Each structure stands twice: as C-alpha cells, then as structure tokens.
C-alpha cells in the first residue's frame, strides 16, 4: 500500500498508508515521493521544507553588537556605527528620535545612547525608536537577533 501525505492549508499534517488519493474523503492526499515530512509546505505540486523558526530574541546586546547591526541593516552608516562605539557619537537616526522626546527625557536618552555598554530589548527607548522609524516588533526582534549573532 503506498504512502500519502495528508495536506491541509498547504502543509503536510500527516503521512498515511492508503489505497489511493481518494481514500480519505474530504482530504487532500498527495503521493509520497520520499522527500517530504510532516510540517513541510505543499504548493503547486511541490513539497518544500518549512521556513526555519527564528531563534530567541536576546534580552541584551553589547553596544558594539547593537551599532554593528544597525549599520548592517542600513539604519545608520558604517561611519556612524564606528563613531558611536569609539567616542559615543549618536547616529543621526537616533538623535532625531531623542530630539523628539519630551525635554525631561532627552538628557537620560542622550546619556544612554552615547554611554551604554549594552542595550536591552525591553528598554522604552528601543520602543520609541521602533515607533519613530515605523518598524514592526518583529523587525526589532530580528535586529536584536542579528546583533546577538555578531
């Protein structure tokens, strides 16, 4: 008896032995060609492995990792990243966000960005930058994942 993959919503949800593709009424059965597994994507007659699940988001990254990731992501220039790490210069994109903060929050934000040796994902300034740049939560998480790997 041949093996078939049970496909629901474009994903392999099970593999069964069946007499033919119409053996399970209401289900899409696709003959197993030996390449797919449960969890694989089925689209237009082709099986492909699922996209890898992103790893955990680091809670903290170093200043070097943070500014390096910003540069790799083209959010700041390489020169700005080097200046931030070497001398604490604040990249223009971050300075714009700081300048838009209420007056009592500007000095602490300036001290943080120019002097921190690490950046926390859950810091309110990270959220302020996210909103000011129009970034999604996932994009910021990906930025911290990138930074954590540098």
Coordinates of C-alpha atoms in Angstrom, one line a residue:
X1 CA 0.0 0.0 0.0
X2 CA 1.5 3.4 -1.0
X3 CA 2.2 6.2 1.4
X4 CA 0.4 9.5 1.1
X5 CA 0.8 12.9 2.7
X6 CA -2.3 14.4 4.2
X7 CA -2.2 18.1 3.2
X8 CA -4.2 20.8 5.0
X9 CA -3.9 24.5 4.3
X10 CA -0.8 23.9 2.2
X11 CA 1.1 21.9 4.9
X12 CA 1.7 18.2 5.4
X13 CA -0.1 17.3 8.6
X14 CA 0.2 13.5 8.5
X15 CA 1.5 10.6 6.4
X16 CA -0.6 7.6 6.0
X17 CA -0.9 4.3 4.0
X18 CA -3.8 4.5 1.6
X19 CA -5.2 2.7 -1.5
X20 CA -5.2 5.9 -3.5
X21 CA -5.5 9.7 -3.5
X22 CA -9.3 9.4 -2.9
X23 CA -9.1 7.0 0.0
X24 CA -9.9 9.7 2.6
X25 CA -13.0 11.7 1.6
X26 CA -12.6 15.4 2.1
X27 CA -8.8 15.2 2.5
X28 CA -6.1 16.1 0.0
X29 CA -3.8 13.1 -0.3
X30 CA -0.6 13.5 -2.2
X31 CA 1.6 10.6 -3.1
X32 CA 4.8 10.5 -1.0
X33 CA 7.8 10.9 -3.3
X34 CA 10.2 10.3 -0.4
X35 CA 11.2 14.0 0.1
X36 CA 8.5 15.5 2.4
X37 CA 7.8 15.2 6.1
X38 CA 5.1 16.4 8.4
X39 CA 5.3 20.2 8.6
X40 CA 6.6 20.6 5.0
X41 CA 4.9 23.1 2.7
X42 CA 2.9 21.8 -0.3
X43 CA 2.4 24.4 -3.1
X44 CA 1.6 24.0 -6.7
X45 CA 2.5 20.3 -6.7
X46 CA 5.9 20.8 -5.0
X47 CA 7.0 20.0 -1.4
X48 CA 9.4 22.2 0.4
X49 CA 10.8 22.4 3.9
X50 CA 9.2 24.9 6.3
X51 CA 10.9 28.2 6.9
X52 CA 13.2 27.9 9.9
X53 CA 11.7 29.2 13.1
X54 CA 13.6 32.3 14.3
X55 CA 15.7 31.8 17.4
X56 CA 15.1 33.6 20.7
X57 CA 15.5 37.3 20.9
X58 CA 18.5 38.3 23.0
X59 CA 17.4 40.4 26.0
X60 CA 20.7 42.3 26.0
X61 CA 23.3 43.0 23.3
X62 CA 26.6 44.9 23.6
X63 CA 26.9 48.5 22.2
X64 CA 29.3 47.1 19.5
X65 CA 26.7 44.5 18.5
X66 CA 23.9 47.0 18.6
X67 CA 25.6 49.6 16.4
X68 CA 27.0 47.0 14.1
X69 CA 23.5 45.5 13.5
X70 CA 22.1 49.0 12.8
X71 CA 24.8 49.5 10.2
X72 CA 24.3 46.1 8.6
X73 CA 20.6 46.9 8.4
X74 CA 21.3 50.3 6.8
X75 CA 19.6 52.1 9.6
X76 CA 22.9 54.0 10.2
X77 CA 26.1 54.3 8.3
X78 CA 29.2 52.3 9.0
X79 CA 31.0 55.6 9.9
X80 CA 28.2 56.4 12.4
X81 CA 28.5 52.9 13.9
X82 CA 32.2 53.2 14.3
X83 CA 31.9 56.7 15.8
X84 CA 29.2 55.5 18.2
X85 CA 31.4 52.7 19.5
X86 CA 34.7 54.7 19.5
X87 CA 33.5 58.0 21.0
X88 CA 29.9 57.7 21.9
X89 CA 28.7 59.9 19.0
X90 CA 25.0 59.5 18.5
X91 CA 24.0 58.4 14.9
X92 CA 21.7 60.9 13.2
X93 CA 18.7 58.5 13.0
X94 CA 18.8 58.0 16.8
X95 CA 19.4 61.7 17.5
X96 CA 16.2 62.6 15.6
X97 CA 14.3 60.3 18.0
X98 CA 16.0 61.8 21.0
X99 CA 15.3 65.3 19.9
X100 CA 11.6 64.4 19.5
X101 CA 11.3 63.2 23.1
X102 CA 9.8 65.5 25.8
X103 CA 12.5 67.7 27.4
X104 CA 12.9 65.8 30.7
X105 CA 13.6 62.5 28.7
X106 CA 16.2 63.9 26.3
X107 CA 19.2 64.0 28.7
X108 CA 18.7 60.5 30.0
X109 CA 18.2 59.2 26.5
X110 CA 21.4 61.0 25.3
X111 CA 23.4 59.6 28.2
X112 CA 22.1 56.1 27.4
X113 CA 22.8 56.1 23.7
X114 CA 26.2 57.8 24.0
X115 CA 27.4 55.9 27.0
X116 CA 25.8 52.5 27.3
X117 CA 27.9 49.4 27.1
X118 CA 24.8 47.3 26.4
X119 CA 21.3 47.7 25.1
X120 CA 18.3 46.0 26.4
X121 CA 15.5 44.9 24.1
X122 CA 12.8 45.8 26.6
X123 CA 14.1 49.4 27.2
X124 CA 11.4 52.1 26.5
X125 CA 13.9 53.9 24.2
X126 CA 14.0 50.9 21.9
X127 CA 10.2 51.1 21.6
X128 CA 10.4 54.9 20.9
X129 CA 12.9 54.3 18.1
X130 CA 10.8 51.5 16.7
X131 CA 7.7 53.7 16.5
X132 CA 9.7 56.7 15.1
X133 CA 11.2 54.5 12.4
X134 CA 7.9 52.8 11.6
X135 CA 9.4 49.4 12.4
X136 CA 7.4 46.3 13.4
X137 CA 8.0 44.4 16.6
X138 CA 9.3 41.5 14.5
X139 CA 11.8 43.8 12.7
X140 CA 13.2 45.0 16.0
X141 CA 13.3 41.4 17.3
X142 CA 15.2 40.4 14.1
X143 CA 17.6 43.4 14.6
X144 CA 18.4 42.1 18.1
X145 CA 18.8 38.5 16.8
X146 CA 21.2 39.9 14.2
X147 CA 23.1 41.8 16.8
X148 CA 23.2 38.8 19.2
X149 CA 25.0 36.8 16.5
X150 CA 27.7 39.4 15.8

